[in-house]
Short mmCIF file of C-alpha atoms in Angstrom, two decimals:
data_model
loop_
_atom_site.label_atom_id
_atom_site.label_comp_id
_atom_site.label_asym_id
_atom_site.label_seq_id
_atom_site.Cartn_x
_atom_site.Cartn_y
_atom_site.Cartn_z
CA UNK A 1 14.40 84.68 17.73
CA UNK A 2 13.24 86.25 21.10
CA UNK A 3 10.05 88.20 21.45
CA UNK A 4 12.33 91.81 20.92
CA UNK A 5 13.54 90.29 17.92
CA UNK A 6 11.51 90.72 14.97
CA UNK A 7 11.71 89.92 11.41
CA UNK A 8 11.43 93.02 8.74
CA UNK A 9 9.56 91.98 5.53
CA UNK A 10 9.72 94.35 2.64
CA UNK A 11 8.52 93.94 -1.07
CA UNK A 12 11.40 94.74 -3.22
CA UNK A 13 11.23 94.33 -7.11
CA UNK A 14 8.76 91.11 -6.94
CA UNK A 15 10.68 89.61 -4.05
CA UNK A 16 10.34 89.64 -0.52
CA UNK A 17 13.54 91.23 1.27
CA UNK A 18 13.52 89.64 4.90
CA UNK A 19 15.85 90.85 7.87
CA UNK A 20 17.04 88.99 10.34
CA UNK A 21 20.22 88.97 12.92
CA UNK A 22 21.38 86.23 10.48
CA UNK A 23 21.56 87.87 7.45
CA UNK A 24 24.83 88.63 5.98
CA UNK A 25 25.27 92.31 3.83
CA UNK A 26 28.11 91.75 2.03
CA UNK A 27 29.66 88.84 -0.95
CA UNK A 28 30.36 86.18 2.01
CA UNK A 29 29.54 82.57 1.38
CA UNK A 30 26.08 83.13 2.42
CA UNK A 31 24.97 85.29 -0.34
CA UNK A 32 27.34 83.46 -2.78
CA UNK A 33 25.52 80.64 -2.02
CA UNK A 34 22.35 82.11 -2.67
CA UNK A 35 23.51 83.22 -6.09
CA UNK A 36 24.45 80.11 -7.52
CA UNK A 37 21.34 78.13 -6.53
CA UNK A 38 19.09 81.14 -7.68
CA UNK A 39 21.34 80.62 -11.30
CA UNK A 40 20.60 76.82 -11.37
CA UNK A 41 16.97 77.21 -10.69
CA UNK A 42 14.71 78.21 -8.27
CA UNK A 43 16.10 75.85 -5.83
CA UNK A 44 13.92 76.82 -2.38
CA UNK A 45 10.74 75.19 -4.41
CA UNK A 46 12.69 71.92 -4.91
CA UNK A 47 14.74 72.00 -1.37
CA UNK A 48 12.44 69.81 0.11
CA UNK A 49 13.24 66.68 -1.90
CA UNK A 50 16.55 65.33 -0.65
CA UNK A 51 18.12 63.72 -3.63
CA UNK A 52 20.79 62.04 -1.27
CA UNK A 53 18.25 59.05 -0.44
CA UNK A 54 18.35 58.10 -4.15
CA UNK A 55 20.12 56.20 -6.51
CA UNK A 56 22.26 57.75 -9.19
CA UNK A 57 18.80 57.25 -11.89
CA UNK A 58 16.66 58.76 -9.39
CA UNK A 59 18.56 61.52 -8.59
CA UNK A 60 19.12 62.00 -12.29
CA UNK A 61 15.58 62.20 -12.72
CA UNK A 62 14.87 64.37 -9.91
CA UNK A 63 17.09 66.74 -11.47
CA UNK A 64 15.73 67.01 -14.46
CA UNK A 65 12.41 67.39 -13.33
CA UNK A 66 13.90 70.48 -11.33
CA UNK A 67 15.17 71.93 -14.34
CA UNK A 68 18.80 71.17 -13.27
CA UNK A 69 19.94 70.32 -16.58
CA UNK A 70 23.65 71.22 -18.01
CA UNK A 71 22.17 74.39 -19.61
CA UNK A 72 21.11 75.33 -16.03
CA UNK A 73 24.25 74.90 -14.67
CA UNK A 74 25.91 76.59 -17.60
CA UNK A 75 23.67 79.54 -16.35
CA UNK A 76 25.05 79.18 -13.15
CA UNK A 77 28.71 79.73 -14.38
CA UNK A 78 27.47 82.55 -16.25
CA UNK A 79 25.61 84.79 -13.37
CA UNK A 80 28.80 83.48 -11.24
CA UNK A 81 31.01 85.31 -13.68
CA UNK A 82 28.80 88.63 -13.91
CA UNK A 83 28.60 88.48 -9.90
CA UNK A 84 32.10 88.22 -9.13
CA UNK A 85 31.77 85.07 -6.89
CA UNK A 86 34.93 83.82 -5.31
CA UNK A 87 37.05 80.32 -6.56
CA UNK A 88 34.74 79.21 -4.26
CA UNK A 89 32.13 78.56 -6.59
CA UNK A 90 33.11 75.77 -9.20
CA UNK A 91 34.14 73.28 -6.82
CA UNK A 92 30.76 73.42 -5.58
CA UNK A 93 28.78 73.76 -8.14
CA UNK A 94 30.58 71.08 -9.94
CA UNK A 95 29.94 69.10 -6.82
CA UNK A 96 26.09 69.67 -6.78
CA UNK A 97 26.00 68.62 -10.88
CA UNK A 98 27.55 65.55 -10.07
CA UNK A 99 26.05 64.24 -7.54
CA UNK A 100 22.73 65.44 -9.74
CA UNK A 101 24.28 63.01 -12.63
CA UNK A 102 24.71 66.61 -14.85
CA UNK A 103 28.43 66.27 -16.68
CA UNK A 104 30.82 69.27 -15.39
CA UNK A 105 33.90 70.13 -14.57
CA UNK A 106 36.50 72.52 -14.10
CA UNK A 107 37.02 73.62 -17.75
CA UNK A 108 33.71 74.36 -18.26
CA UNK A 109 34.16 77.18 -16.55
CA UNK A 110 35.78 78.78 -19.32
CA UNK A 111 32.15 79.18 -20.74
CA UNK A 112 32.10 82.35 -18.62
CA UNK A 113 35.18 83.73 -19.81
CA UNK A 114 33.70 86.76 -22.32
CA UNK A 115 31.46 87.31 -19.06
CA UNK A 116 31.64 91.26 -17.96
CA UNK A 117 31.38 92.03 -14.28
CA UNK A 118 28.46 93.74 -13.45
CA UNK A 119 27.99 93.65 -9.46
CA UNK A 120 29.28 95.72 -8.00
CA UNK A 121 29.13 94.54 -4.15
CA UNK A 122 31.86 94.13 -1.45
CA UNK A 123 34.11 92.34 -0.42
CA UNK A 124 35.89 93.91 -3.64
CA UNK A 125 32.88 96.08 -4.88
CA UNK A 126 31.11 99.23 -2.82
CA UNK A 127 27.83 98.15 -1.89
CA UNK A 128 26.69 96.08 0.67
CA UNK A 129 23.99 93.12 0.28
CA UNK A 130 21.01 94.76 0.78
CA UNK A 131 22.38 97.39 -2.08
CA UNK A 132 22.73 94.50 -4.53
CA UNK A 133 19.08 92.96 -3.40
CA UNK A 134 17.53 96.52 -3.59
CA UNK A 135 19.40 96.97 -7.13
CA UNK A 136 17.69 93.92 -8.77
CA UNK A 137 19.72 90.87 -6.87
CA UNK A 138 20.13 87.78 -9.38
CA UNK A 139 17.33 88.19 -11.34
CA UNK A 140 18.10 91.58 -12.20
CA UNK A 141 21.98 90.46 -13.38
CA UNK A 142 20.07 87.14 -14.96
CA UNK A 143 17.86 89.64 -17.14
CA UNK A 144 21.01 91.64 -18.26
CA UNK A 145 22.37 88.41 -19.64
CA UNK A 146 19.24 87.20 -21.34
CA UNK A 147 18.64 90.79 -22.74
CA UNK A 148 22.68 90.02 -23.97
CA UNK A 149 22.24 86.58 -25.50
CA UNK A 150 24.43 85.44 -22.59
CA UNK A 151 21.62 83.23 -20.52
CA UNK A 152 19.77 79.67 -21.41
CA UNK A 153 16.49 81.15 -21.37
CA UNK A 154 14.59 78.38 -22.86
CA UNK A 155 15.61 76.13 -19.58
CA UNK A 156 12.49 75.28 -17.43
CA UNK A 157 12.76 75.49 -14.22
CA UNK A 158 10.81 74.35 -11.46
CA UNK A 159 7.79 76.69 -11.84
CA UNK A 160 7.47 74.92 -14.89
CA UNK A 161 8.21 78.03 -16.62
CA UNK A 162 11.14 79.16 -18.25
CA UNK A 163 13.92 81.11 -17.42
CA UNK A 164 12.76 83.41 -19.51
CA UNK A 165 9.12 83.86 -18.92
CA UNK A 166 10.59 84.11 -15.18
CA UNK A 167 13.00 87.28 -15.97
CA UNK A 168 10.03 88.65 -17.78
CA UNK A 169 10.10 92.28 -16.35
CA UNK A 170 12.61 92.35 -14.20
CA UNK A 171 15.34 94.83 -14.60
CA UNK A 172 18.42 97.09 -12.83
CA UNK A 173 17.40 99.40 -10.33
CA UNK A 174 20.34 100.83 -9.65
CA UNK A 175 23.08 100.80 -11.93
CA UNK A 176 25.69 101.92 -9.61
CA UNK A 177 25.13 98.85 -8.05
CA UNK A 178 24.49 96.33 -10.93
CA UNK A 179 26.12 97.59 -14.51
CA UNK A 180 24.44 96.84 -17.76
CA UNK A 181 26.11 94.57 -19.80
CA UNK A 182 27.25 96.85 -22.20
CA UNK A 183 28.82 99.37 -19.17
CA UNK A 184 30.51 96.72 -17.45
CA UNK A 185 32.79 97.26 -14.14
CA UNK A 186 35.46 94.89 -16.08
CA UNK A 187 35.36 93.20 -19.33
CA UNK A 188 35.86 89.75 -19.39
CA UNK A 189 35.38 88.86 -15.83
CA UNK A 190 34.98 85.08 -15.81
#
């Protein structure tokens, strides 16, 4: 950044919404991206350990102490399905599972399938990025599935809590933006 570049840092719904000339407002890869690995677990604690210098056991390991387990990845189909992400998505998230040593594969996608759209966020949807983020973002959509019975909420994740204890409280803040479960943009959307 130069010196007339600046960063804007705003507390949004117990998150910290940061702009920047890199930041991308609408369903790109970049903020696909960000969805999955916010699904799988709270992957910016565990970024710094590169599981790529390990053996398969290792990395195995590793995983599991992250919380990456199969129900964890299941989670990730199922806030992939609610958030409209492109075919981008299972190739690689199936490609992050294996390398973790986590069993998936393309048919296990159809564990999504009953999944309702809720975001509402372009390219296909109206709002923009910081619409979704302001609206809840993922943790908002994860809630709507644990309030459902559609999330793993016992998985622990790298806070050592669970996904549940970390949805505790959060919640839609704008349901033009993110639907309720039960007032879904499409039925079905997995």
């Amino acid at each position: 950044f130069t010196e007339k570049q600046t960063l804007e840092v705003e507390p949004v719904n117990g998150n910290v919404l940061v702009r920047s000339a890199a930041s991308l407002d609408s369903r790109w890869v970049g903020s696909e991206r960000a969805e999955k690995f916010n699904a799988v677990v709270e992957i910016a604690y565990a970024s710094a350990a590169d599981p790529t210098a390990y053996g398969h056991a290792e990395r195995t390991a590793m995983a599991e102490s992250f919380g990456m387990t199969r129900k964890a990845f299941e989670n990730a189909i199922f806030v992939a399905a609610a958030a409209g992400c492109s075919t981008n998505c299972p190739p690689h998230v199936i490609a992050i599972a294996r390398h973790l040593g986590v069993e998936l594969d393309i048919k296990d996608w159809e564990l999504g399938r009953d999944i309702p759209l809720l975001v509402n966020m372009q390219p296909a949807g109206e709002y923009l990025g910081e619409g979704f983020y302001r609206a809840g973002a993922v943790p908002a959509v994860m809630a709507e599935l644990l309030k459902a019975g559609k999330l793993n909420g016992d998985c622990i994740t790298v806070t050592g809590k669970t996904m549940s204890e970390n949805l505790a409280g959060r919640k839609i803040l704008d349901e033009q933006v993110i639907k309720p479960y039960d007032q879904p943009l499409k039925e079905n959307a997995g």
